[in-house]
Amino acid sequence: MSLNIHELQIIFSNRELAAIIWIFLSILGLQFNRKTRILSGNVVKAFFASRILFVIFLALLYSSLIVFLLHQLNFWDFSLLKDSIYWFIGSAVLIIISLTKANKERDFFKNLLRESLKLVLILEFVVNLHQFGLMTELLLLPIILFLMMIQVVAGREEKTQKVKSLIDWVLVIFGFAMLGISIQHILADFRGFATIPNLGSFLLPIILSISFIPFAYCGAFYMNLELLFIRLSIFVSNKKNLRYAKWQTFLKSKLSLKKLKEISPRINSLYHGSTREDIRNIIT
């Protein structure tokens, strides 16, 4: 049984369909160039071979548990399934990929919490309530992405700051125009806006993001601990002593990213002939 465009528009919004179409066309376009085809293939292989994939699998289980608990509390139902999937792909996976920064950025997890509670989320939700026709969305999406790319590139150098400022103003004006159109539609049909499903769609990503922070911390700890274990295997050749070094590293870390950061430079003092006493003295 095949789906026509009208049936797809029942499942997906026009903006979602536009994004899906452009992603598909981009992937298809990459396959026509041999170099980009090989490069994209290598990226996919590296991703699926990395430990990040294992953490993403655990994140999926954890997120499913949170969703189950929300369902038990009568907050979540199957009408929020699409929102949950979008949140996982658009937020959870991106958080996991950025976890390598957790040991470098001092307020990494505080910033995650702030991002989940920003007032701008209300504006984003309101703006996304109104959708244009599919053809309009297909035209707008690449234009906005192109402007955002220019904005990022222009912001890197002092001599192109005027270009960045111009793009900033264009995006701000576009954003306010979208907001105005959405507010106009809300006022025209406020009862259609002030519904329980809309409230659920707004609150769900916030609740999931806040609930995900404990897992993100555990994921960051696991990934940084694994990096230390790899370095230990370079400096300690004896298998029994290596296991002892890993165990000592785990114990001394006390599940703290800060402690792992303190232990990291000490590992450089180990050598192939390190005894257990050497390991204990150096790591502690």
XYZ file of C-alpha atoms in Angstrom:
284
model
C 0.000 0.000 0.000
C 1.497 3.342 -1.072
C 1.049 6.721 0.589
C 0.182 9.775 -1.502
C 1.202 13.336 -0.588
C -2.147 14.072 1.116
C -1.816 11.041 3.388
C 1.757 12.067 4.240
C 0.524 15.562 5.136
C -1.773 13.978 7.719
C 1.212 12.249 9.365
C 3.793 15.032 8.894
C 3.500 18.812 8.811
C 4.548 20.655 5.641
C 7.721 21.865 7.396
C 8.613 18.306 8.386
C 7.932 17.049 4.861
C 10.128 19.819 3.418
C 12.971 18.845 5.772
C 12.600 15.144 4.882
C 12.625 15.911 1.135
C 15.736 18.113 1.365
C 17.583 15.579 3.538
C 16.753 12.837 1.021
C 17.893 15.015 -1.913
C 21.119 15.932 -0.074
C 21.945 12.275 0.619
C 21.110 11.404 -2.997
C 23.302 14.261 -4.250
C 26.282 13.024 -2.221
C 26.146 9.688 -4.041
C 26.852 11.255 -7.463
C 30.348 12.379 -6.454
C 32.844 9.566 -5.795
C 34.848 11.482 -3.171
C 31.808 12.613 -1.175
C 30.318 9.111 -1.499
C 33.469 7.541 -0.011
C 33.711 10.260 2.659
C 30.076 9.899 3.727
C 30.508 6.109 3.786
C 33.562 6.421 6.033
C 31.689 8.775 8.373
C 28.790 6.311 8.655
C 31.194 3.387 9.289
C 33.116 5.359 11.919
C 29.863 6.327 13.625
C 28.522 2.772 13.803
C 31.905 1.416 14.925
C 32.306 3.994 17.691
C 31.318 3.706 21.331
C 28.944 6.618 20.743
C 26.532 4.155 19.099
C 26.507 2.054 22.294
C 25.772 5.172 24.381
C 22.982 6.151 21.943
C 21.455 2.676 22.352
C 21.535 3.072 26.152
C 20.067 6.573 25.749
C 17.197 5.101 23.731
C 16.456 2.615 26.524
C 16.673 5.368 29.164
C 14.413 7.706 27.157
C 11.916 4.876 26.631
C 11.824 4.368 30.400
C 11.138 8.091 30.951
C 8.355 7.982 28.343
C 6.888 4.885 30.037
C 6.870 6.696 33.407
C 5.188 9.725 31.804
C 2.611 7.369 30.295
C 1.974 5.872 33.742
C 1.422 9.416 35.051
C -1.154 9.967 32.262
C 0.978 12.706 30.677
C 2.180 10.823 27.584
C 0.050 9.101 24.958
C 0.657 7.931 21.384
C -0.263 11.350 19.980
C 3.124 12.492 21.385
C 5.103 9.655 19.757
C 6.276 11.817 16.833
C 7.311 14.623 19.224
C 9.259 12.074 21.300
C 11.103 10.732 18.240
C 11.954 14.259 17.055
C 13.239 15.159 20.524
C 15.462 12.062 20.636
C 16.989 12.681 17.193
C 17.188 16.467 17.477
C 18.216 16.802 21.133
C 19.303 13.560 22.832
C 21.605 12.369 20.021
C 23.177 15.830 19.672
C 23.778 15.985 23.440
C 25.493 12.578 23.317
C 27.739 13.650 20.432
C 28.740 16.772 22.402
C 29.525 14.838 25.616
C 33.255 14.897 24.832
C 33.117 18.606 25.757
C 31.717 17.849 29.226
C 35.180 17.441 30.758
C 36.440 20.634 29.106
C 33.563 23.062 29.659
C 33.109 23.966 33.302
C 29.335 24.591 33.221
C 28.428 22.043 30.548
C 25.523 20.452 32.467
C 24.297 23.755 33.913
C 24.132 25.053 30.352
C 22.098 21.992 29.327
C 19.591 22.833 32.062
C 19.474 26.506 31.019
C 18.907 25.496 27.384
C 15.926 23.384 28.506
C 14.289 26.308 30.341
C 14.920 29.239 27.976
C 11.988 31.603 27.368
C 12.814 31.524 23.655
C 11.374 27.979 23.604
C 7.910 29.531 23.938
C 8.542 31.724 20.886
C 9.901 28.761 18.903
C 6.817 26.721 19.795
C 4.442 29.527 18.766
C 6.319 30.119 15.479
C 6.215 26.406 14.592
C 2.453 26.216 15.131
C 1.752 27.902 11.784
C 2.842 26.086 8.640
C 2.987 27.429 5.083
C 2.134 25.373 2.010
C 4.537 22.579 1.072
C 6.053 24.447 -1.897
C 6.630 27.558 0.252
C 8.283 25.469 2.974
C 10.466 23.751 0.351
C 11.671 27.168 -0.858
C 12.107 28.736 2.595
C 14.132 25.927 4.195
C 17.251 26.082 1.938
C 17.147 29.916 1.930
C 17.141 30.076 5.752
C 19.862 27.424 6.027
C 21.970 29.296 3.456
C 21.599 32.572 5.391
C 22.509 30.824 8.652
C 25.623 29.320 7.050
C 26.700 32.763 5.796
C 26.036 34.134 9.289
C 28.372 31.558 10.877
C 31.142 31.995 8.275
C 30.931 35.807 8.311
C 31.147 35.843 12.107
C 34.609 34.261 12.067
C 36.498 37.276 10.702
C 36.486 40.960 11.651
C 36.344 42.172 8.034
C 33.051 40.342 7.391
C 31.226 41.539 10.547
C 29.073 43.934 8.479
C 27.848 40.998 6.404
C 27.050 39.092 9.601
C 25.152 42.103 11.002
C 23.101 42.334 7.807
C 22.243 38.616 7.916
C 21.377 38.953 11.626
C 18.856 41.678 10.798
C 17.366 39.679 7.913
C 16.874 36.629 10.173
C 15.440 38.773 13.008
C 12.936 40.423 10.645
C 11.994 37.011 9.214
C 11.600 35.606 12.746
C 9.323 38.462 13.832
C 7.285 38.096 10.635
C 6.800 34.377 11.355
C 5.909 35.175 14.974
C 3.380 37.808 13.880
C 1.699 35.421 11.436
C 1.518 32.688 14.102
C 0.058 35.067 16.724
C -2.510 36.253 14.175
C -3.629 32.655 13.604
C -3.706 31.971 17.365
C -5.937 35.010 18.010
C -8.212 33.993 15.146
C -8.703 30.534 16.707
C -7.607 30.711 20.346
C -9.681 27.684 21.341
C -7.881 25.643 18.698
C -4.558 26.795 20.170
C -5.317 26.416 23.901
C -5.676 22.626 23.861
C -4.270 19.832 26.013
C -2.431 18.234 23.020
C -0.662 21.551 22.271
C 0.311 21.917 25.942
C 1.678 18.367 25.887
C 3.673 19.065 22.703
C 5.183 22.165 24.338
C 6.036 20.607 27.718
C 7.254 17.194 26.504
C 10.667 18.299 25.085
C 11.355 20.351 28.235
C 10.528 17.430 30.553
C 12.516 14.946 28.452
C 15.553 17.263 28.233
C 15.657 17.862 32.003
C 15.124 14.144 32.706
C 17.947 13.311 30.282
C 20.636 15.299 32.148
C 21.439 12.510 34.705
C 21.960 10.058 31.828
C 24.075 12.627 29.957
C 26.334 12.921 33.005
C 26.711 9.133 33.249
C 27.395 8.967 29.505
C 30.066 11.670 29.752
C 31.678 9.866 32.692
C 31.687 6.547 30.804
C 33.174 8.046 27.624
C 35.909 9.954 29.489
C 36.707 6.895 31.622
C 37.068 4.805 28.444
C 39.519 7.361 27.039
C 41.623 7.064 30.198
C 41.497 3.261 29.950
C 42.813 3.453 26.362
C 45.699 5.639 27.521
C 46.422 3.260 30.413
C 46.725 0.358 27.950
C 49.475 2.315 26.159
C 51.542 2.940 29.298
C 50.939 -0.335 31.212
C 51.782 -3.537 29.305
C 51.195 -6.156 32.034
C 47.563 -7.316 31.776
C 47.074 -7.840 35.513
C 48.610 -4.460 36.322
C 46.487 -2.865 33.589
C 43.304 -4.255 35.155
C 44.531 -2.996 38.537
C 45.256 0.464 37.050
C 41.773 0.624 35.522
C 40.169 -0.414 38.803
C 42.202 2.167 40.759
C 41.249 4.861 38.239
C 37.563 4.011 38.621
C 37.744 3.957 42.432
C 39.675 7.218 42.699
C 37.333 8.975 40.278
C 34.395 8.584 42.710
C 32.096 8.950 39.676
C 33.314 12.549 39.284
C 34.276 14.087 35.940
C 36.405 16.583 37.842
C 38.371 13.726 39.446
C 38.888 12.095 36.035
C 40.301 15.376 34.769
C 42.727 15.454 37.716
C 43.823 11.840 37.124
C 44.353 12.317 33.364
C 47.803 14.055 33.434
C 49.122 11.605 36.063
C 48.753 8.699 33.633
C 51.643 10.140 31.598
C 53.964 9.276 34.516
C 53.267 5.539 34.174
C 55.589 3.252 32.201
C 55.621 -0.355 30.970
C 57.413 -1.612 34.072
C 55.106 0.143 36.552
C 54.333 -1.977 39.617
C 51.032 -1.947 41.467
C 52.588 0.301 44.086
C 53.729 2.716 41.337
C 50.247 2.700 39.846
C 48.598 3.314 43.210
C 50.977 6.168 44.104
C 50.723 7.858 40.697
C 46.951 7.617 40.257
C 46.169 8.645 43.819
